[in-house]
Amino acid sequence: MRHIGIFTLALIIFACNPENTDQPQKMQSQSDDLLVRNTYTNEQFYEVPKRNIPTDLPAKPKNIILMIGDGMGIAQTYAGYTANKNNLHLFQFPYSGFIRTESIDKYITDSAAGATAFSTGKKSYNGAIGVTPDSVAQETILETAEKNDLATGLVATCRITHATPAAFVAHQSSRNMYQAIAKDFLNTDVDVFIGGGYNDFAKRDDGTNLIDQLEQNGYLVLDAPDAIESANGDKIAGLLYPEHPPKMAEGRGEMLRKASAKALEVLSKNENGFFLMIEGSQIDWGGHDNSTEYITREMLDFDQTVGDILDFALQDGETLVIVTADHETGGFTLTGGDPEKGYVEGSFTTGYHTAVAVPVYAFGPGAENFKGFYDNTGIYHKMMEAFGF
Ligand code: MG
Ligand code: ZN
C-alpha cells in the first residue's frame, strides 16, 4: 500500500468511476449527491412549418390566449426543441422576455401563487387560489372578461380544480380544497372548461351533485375524452377523467390539442372576443419526477398545441397569444443531446421548483409589450391593458 501512494490511488478510483470516462472531473459539492441524470430519445417527430409572422397588427387584441407551461423553464423548452430535431413552434414567436416568479413570502413559488399572480396581478402566498395574502377574494381577469361580456375558457391536462386553472375562477385559501374549488366554478359564468376532475363535482362530501347543477346552468357535460371532438354546445364542462388525465406516456394522446380546438370553436362565437387559458400541466410533474422523458413528452404535447394556437391567431389577426410558465421545476438542465437523433440527456438538482426566472413568448396585437424582464404580476397588467380594462 505504501508504494502505491495517494496520487496513484486517486487515479485508480477516478478511472474506475464510469461517470468519469469521457467527462471532465466534476467539482465536488454537496449537491452532487442529489444529482439525477437520465435520457430520452424521441421517436415521434412533427413538422414545424415556416410561418410568415406579421408584426403590422392592430394595436389592440379582441381575444387573449394565455398558455402556461407549468414548470417550463428554458431547459424544458430546449429539451423539446432538441428532441424534435431542432424544431419548436414556440420558437417562432416574435417577442420574448423573462419574468420573476417569487411569491409574496417565498423565494420559490408554487403554482397556486404563480397562477394567482397571472390571474389577479397580486402577489400572494404559496397555496393561495385567487385570494390576497389575507385570504380575501380578488377578482380575476377571467371574471373581469365575463363582466365585459367576453367569452371565457380554461383548458388543462390536470384536474380542472388543480391550482393553475383554479386560480382563474376560484377563491379559496388553500389549493387543496378541491371540492370547494369545484363549487366555485358554479359561481362564475366561464363558458368552457376542459380537463380532469369529474369526481370533484360528482362524488362530494357535502352530498351535492354539481354535475346536475352544471347541466341546469346550461353546460354540456362531457365525462370521457372521446366526447370532445363531436361535442356541440354553447357552454361545455369537459370533466374527461375522474381525477387527473394520464401522462402522454400513458396514452393521453391529443387531448390537449382537441380540447383547445373545441374551446376555440365555442369561444369564437362571441363577437366581443374571449379570454382563454390553456395549461400544459404535467411538464411540472416531469420535473418533480426528475424524468427527462416525462418532461420532454409533455413539452412536445404542449408545443403542438402552441402550434395550433399560433395558426389560429395568424389567421384571426386579432388574437394576442402569450406563452409562459409559473416557475421552473427540477433544476433541470441539459448535459447532453443529439438533435439528429432526437436524443436528450437531462440532469436535475432538486425534486421541487426553483427560483430562476422563466421565459415569456408573445405573438399578436400588443405582443411587443411582453418583451423585457419583469414580474409575473406584469403578465396580468399587460393583459388587462391589452384588453383595455
Ligand atoms: Mg399547474
Ligand atoms: Zn410543481
XYZ file of C-alpha atoms and ligand atoms in Angstrom:
391
model
C 0.000 0.000 0.000
C 2.755 2.352 0.988
C 4.285 2.138 -2.519
C 1.098 2.928 -4.393
C 0.826 6.393 -2.984
C -2.121 8.721 -2.655
C -1.892 10.061 -6.204
C -1.967 6.604 -7.831
C -4.828 5.539 -5.590
C -6.809 8.615 -6.564
C -6.110 7.864 -10.222
C -7.406 4.289 -9.850
C -10.565 5.478 -8.113
C -11.075 8.133 -10.780
C -10.607 5.636 -13.648
C -12.941 3.076 -12.099
C -15.801 5.544 -11.842
C -17.849 5.145 -15.051
C -19.037 8.736 -14.782
C -15.503 9.936 -15.310
C -14.665 8.087 -18.529
C -15.108 10.911 -21.008
C -16.124 13.799 -18.854
C -14.179 16.479 -17.121
C -13.714 15.857 -13.443
C -16.628 17.300 -11.539
C -16.184 19.809 -8.807
C -17.224 18.113 -5.612
C -20.064 19.751 -3.790
C -22.902 18.637 -1.594
C -25.365 18.947 -4.465
C -23.503 16.258 -6.417
C -25.116 13.731 -4.103
C -28.501 14.979 -5.262
C -27.775 14.984 -8.979
C -30.099 12.802 -11.038
C -29.356 12.258 -14.709
C -31.412 10.391 -17.308
C -32.037 10.390 -21.037
C -34.834 10.248 -23.591
C -34.843 9.511 -27.293
C -37.875 10.869 -29.107
C -39.358 8.843 -31.945
C -42.422 10.903 -32.800
C -41.156 13.908 -34.690
C -43.512 16.522 -36.040
C -43.256 19.181 -38.703
C -42.951 22.811 -37.761
C -43.817 24.800 -40.899
C -42.012 28.008 -41.712
C -44.531 30.730 -40.984
C -44.629 34.339 -42.042
C -45.073 36.138 -38.751
C -46.579 39.591 -39.313
C -45.873 42.436 -36.930
C -48.100 45.089 -38.577
C -51.109 44.106 -36.498
C -53.762 46.293 -34.862
C -52.675 47.746 -31.523
C -55.428 46.126 -29.518
C -56.458 42.471 -29.498
C -60.009 41.208 -29.425
C -59.006 37.894 -27.874
C -56.255 36.841 -25.471
C -54.976 33.299 -25.092
C -52.648 32.748 -22.146
C -50.753 29.464 -22.366
C -48.985 28.263 -19.223
C -46.401 25.523 -19.328
C -46.342 24.577 -15.651
C -42.724 24.233 -14.546
C -41.474 25.175 -18.025
C -38.046 26.748 -17.788
C -35.619 27.359 -20.643
C -34.165 23.845 -20.364
C -37.618 22.276 -20.669
C -38.291 24.203 -23.890
C -34.836 23.341 -25.198
C -35.293 19.649 -24.402
C -38.383 19.730 -26.614
C -36.519 21.652 -29.315
C -33.657 19.139 -29.350
C -35.949 16.103 -29.158
C -37.904 17.363 -32.189
C -34.720 17.785 -34.262
C -34.323 21.493 -33.528
C -37.923 22.386 -34.275
C -40.389 24.037 -31.943
C -43.477 26.083 -32.751
C -42.784 28.118 -29.645
C -39.510 29.449 -31.002
C -41.330 31.200 -33.880
C -42.895 33.729 -31.545
C -41.544 37.173 -32.458
C -41.264 38.599 -28.932
C -39.798 37.087 -25.794
C -38.884 38.091 -22.290
C -38.432 36.802 -18.748
C -40.443 37.005 -15.565
C -39.546 36.818 -11.898
C -41.640 34.162 -10.205
C -41.259 34.546 -6.437
C -44.404 34.662 -4.300
C -45.119 37.241 -1.606
C -43.212 35.450 1.129
C -41.227 32.719 -0.605
C -38.239 32.959 -2.919
C -39.565 29.802 -4.579
C -43.214 29.980 -5.625
C -45.768 27.232 -6.044
C -48.278 27.003 -8.875
C -51.142 28.486 -6.848
C -49.340 31.741 -6.040
C -47.917 31.789 -9.571
C -51.324 31.445 -11.222
C -52.865 33.940 -8.784
C -50.231 36.488 -9.863
C -51.230 35.924 -13.503
C -54.975 35.956 -12.809
C -55.189 38.885 -10.357
C -51.959 40.868 -10.718
C -51.364 40.470 -6.992
C -48.624 38.588 -5.197
C -49.961 36.097 -2.711
C -48.716 33.209 -0.578
C -47.940 29.686 -1.767
C -51.209 27.765 -1.877
C -53.421 30.837 -2.476
C -56.195 30.390 -5.066
C -57.406 33.774 -6.344
C -57.071 35.412 -2.942
C -54.904 38.171 -1.449
C -52.331 37.439 1.294
C -55.104 37.930 3.884
C -57.272 35.369 2.046
C -59.699 37.889 0.575
C -61.167 37.012 -2.842
C -59.597 39.056 -5.621
C -61.359 39.463 -8.978
C -59.541 37.572 -11.730
C -59.003 38.616 -15.333
C -61.370 35.829 -16.351
C -64.094 37.303 -14.148
C -63.402 40.818 -15.457
C -63.640 39.470 -19.007
C -67.010 37.896 -18.145
C -68.257 41.205 -16.742
C -67.271 42.839 -20.017
C -69.326 40.291 -21.988
C -66.379 38.378 -23.345
C -66.434 34.600 -23.548
C -64.008 32.739 -21.291
C -62.418 29.317 -21.046
C -59.934 27.097 -19.260
C -58.179 24.011 -20.616
C -55.662 21.900 -18.678
C -54.036 18.474 -18.595
C -54.696 18.126 -14.857
C -57.943 18.035 -12.876
C -59.608 21.365 -13.630
C -59.787 22.102 -9.898
C -55.971 21.971 -9.660
C -54.029 25.114 -8.713
C -53.295 26.674 -12.098
C -56.765 26.616 -13.711
C -58.438 27.053 -10.301
C -56.764 30.401 -9.662
C -58.630 31.924 -12.630
C -62.150 31.138 -11.357
C -61.989 30.144 -7.719
C -61.249 31.953 -4.461
C -60.018 29.660 -1.712
C -57.392 29.979 0.965
C -55.804 26.653 0.020
C -55.167 24.837 -3.247
C -56.039 21.560 -1.525
C -59.735 22.460 -1.199
C -60.653 20.727 -4.450
C -64.350 20.305 -3.666
C -64.774 23.936 -2.629
C -62.907 24.968 -5.776
C -65.277 22.822 -7.875
C -68.223 24.655 -6.304
C -66.651 27.993 -7.242
C -66.941 27.000 -10.903
C -70.716 27.319 -10.427
C -70.295 30.915 -9.229
C -68.733 32.121 -12.480
C -70.023 32.154 -15.990
C -66.959 30.543 -17.581
C -68.155 29.218 -20.946
C -65.790 26.291 -21.429
C -63.605 24.330 -19.082
C -61.920 21.090 -20.052
C -59.590 18.862 -18.042
C -59.958 16.106 -15.467
C -61.647 16.242 -12.060
C -65.085 14.702 -12.602
C -65.116 13.346 -9.052
C -64.667 16.784 -7.512
C -68.072 17.668 -8.993
C -69.839 14.326 -8.705
C -68.559 12.495 -5.623
C -68.666 15.107 -2.944
C -68.523 15.014 0.817
C -71.413 17.506 1.030
C -73.634 15.161 -0.967
C -74.422 17.741 -3.659
C -74.179 16.713 -7.300
C -72.600 19.588 -9.149
C -72.954 17.736 -12.464
C -76.734 18.235 -12.256
C -76.222 21.885 -11.391
C -73.858 22.387 -14.297
C -76.471 20.941 -16.635
C -79.133 23.190 -15.122
C -76.819 26.123 -15.810
C -76.725 25.182 -19.485
C -73.465 23.263 -19.696
C -72.982 20.267 -21.900
C -71.072 17.990 -19.511
C -68.523 15.598 -21.035
C -67.189 12.727 -18.957
C -64.828 10.993 -21.408
C -62.028 12.223 -23.680
C -63.521 10.726 -26.845
C -66.556 13.008 -26.407
C -64.630 16.214 -27.130
C -64.500 16.322 -30.899
C -68.208 15.851 -31.574
C -69.360 17.961 -28.607
C -71.752 20.686 -29.649
C -72.781 23.244 -27.070
C -72.565 26.917 -26.232
C -71.208 26.041 -22.794
C -69.055 22.986 -22.203
C -67.869 21.397 -18.945
C -65.319 18.802 -20.035
C -64.586 16.659 -16.985
C -62.913 13.979 -19.035
C -61.324 11.910 -16.267
C -62.333 11.091 -12.675
C -59.144 12.739 -11.426
C -56.063 13.760 -13.437
C -55.724 12.957 -17.128
C -52.940 10.415 -17.742
C -49.472 11.478 -18.829
C -48.544 11.358 -22.527
C -46.549 8.170 -21.913
C -49.711 6.521 -20.600
C -51.946 7.382 -23.518
C -53.356 10.892 -23.127
C -52.977 11.265 -26.894
C -54.191 14.528 -28.398
C -56.475 15.515 -25.549
C -54.885 18.950 -25.069
C -54.970 19.800 -28.768
C -58.562 18.622 -29.179
C -59.739 20.348 -26.008
C -58.059 23.595 -27.068
C -59.606 23.384 -30.550
C -63.035 22.815 -29.015
C -62.573 25.755 -26.671
C -61.658 27.994 -29.616
C -64.711 26.779 -31.518
C -67.047 27.666 -28.659
C -65.401 30.933 -27.606
C -65.056 32.294 -31.146
C -68.843 32.559 -31.367
C -68.748 35.589 -29.059
C -68.311 38.671 -31.183
C -66.965 40.708 -28.257
C -63.922 38.426 -28.000
C -62.661 35.945 -25.455
C -60.101 35.086 -22.801
C -58.736 31.547 -22.778
C -56.123 29.965 -20.513
C -54.520 26.721 -21.683
C -52.164 24.830 -19.379
C -49.613 22.128 -20.144
C -49.921 20.969 -16.550
C -47.643 17.980 -16.473
C -44.349 19.491 -17.650
C -44.090 20.325 -13.944
C -44.772 16.759 -12.875
C -41.970 15.520 -15.111
C -39.710 17.921 -13.213
C -40.914 16.662 -9.840
C -40.292 13.109 -11.066
C -36.809 14.077 -12.268
C -37.683 12.416 -15.564
C -36.231 13.722 -18.821
C -38.724 11.569 -20.734
C -41.754 12.867 -18.818
C -40.704 16.496 -19.260
C -39.877 16.128 -22.942
C -43.040 14.302 -23.945
C -45.229 16.789 -22.075
C -43.265 19.674 -23.574
C -43.804 18.357 -27.111
C -47.534 17.900 -26.480
C -47.751 21.462 -25.202
C -45.741 22.778 -28.155
C -48.005 21.095 -30.686
C -50.910 22.865 -29.015
C -48.896 26.095 -29.196
C -48.595 25.483 -32.959
C -52.373 25.088 -33.308
C -52.971 28.272 -31.333
C -50.385 30.186 -33.344
C -52.113 29.119 -36.574
C -55.467 30.254 -35.182
C -54.008 33.615 -34.178
C -52.259 34.088 -37.525
C -55.488 33.512 -39.366
C -57.590 35.530 -36.950
C -55.279 38.562 -36.743
C -56.960 39.889 -33.591
C -55.689 37.383 -31.046
C -52.847 38.011 -28.633
C -51.091 34.799 -27.571
C -48.804 34.701 -24.546
C -46.886 31.567 -23.590
C -45.122 31.473 -20.248
C -44.551 29.452 -17.086
C -45.360 29.853 -13.414
C -41.882 28.664 -12.366
C -39.191 26.160 -13.290
C -39.273 22.640 -11.834
C -36.469 20.192 -11.152
C -33.491 22.491 -11.533
C -33.449 20.799 -14.912
C -30.638 21.294 -17.375
C -29.265 19.566 -20.446
C -25.922 17.847 -20.081
C -26.072 16.111 -23.445
C -28.104 15.764 -26.605
C -28.194 14.999 -30.314
C -30.845 16.836 -32.354
C -30.373 14.490 -35.324
C -31.428 11.541 -33.206
C -33.966 13.375 -31.047
C -31.813 12.452 -28.055
C -31.629 14.474 -24.846
C -29.759 13.921 -21.599
C -31.222 15.855 -18.703
C -29.865 16.458 -15.219
C -31.724 17.583 -12.134
C -30.735 19.379 -8.965
C -33.997 19.238 -6.996
C -37.330 17.451 -6.815
C -39.146 20.747 -6.311
C -39.425 24.091 -8.053
C -36.549 26.517 -8.477
C -36.293 30.287 -8.179
C -34.937 31.115 -11.629
C -36.780 33.471 -13.954
C -38.847 31.810 -16.685
C -39.413 32.753 -20.324
C -42.361 34.574 -21.895
C -43.172 34.357 -25.613
C -45.780 36.527 -27.320
C -47.451 36.973 -30.688
C -50.301 39.156 -31.896
C -51.669 42.658 -31.280
C -49.815 44.141 -28.303
C -47.284 41.298 -28.159
C -44.345 43.721 -28.135
C -45.355 44.801 -24.595
C -44.397 41.379 -23.263
C -40.683 41.652 -24.022
C -38.072 42.503 -21.407
C -37.670 41.435 -17.791
C -40.474 41.985 -15.303
C -42.505 40.477 -12.501
C -45.048 37.664 -13.002
C -47.807 40.100 -11.946
C -46.867 42.082 -15.090
C -48.492 39.367 -17.223
C -51.851 40.312 -15.660
C -51.331 44.056 -16.001
C -50.195 43.806 -19.618
C -53.171 41.590 -20.500
C -55.601 43.990 -18.783
C -54.064 46.888 -20.667
C -54.296 44.985 -23.944
C -57.995 44.321 -23.340
C -58.472 47.975 -22.360
C -59.959 47.063 -18.961
Mg -50.391 23.628 -12.805
Zn -44.920 21.711 -9.181
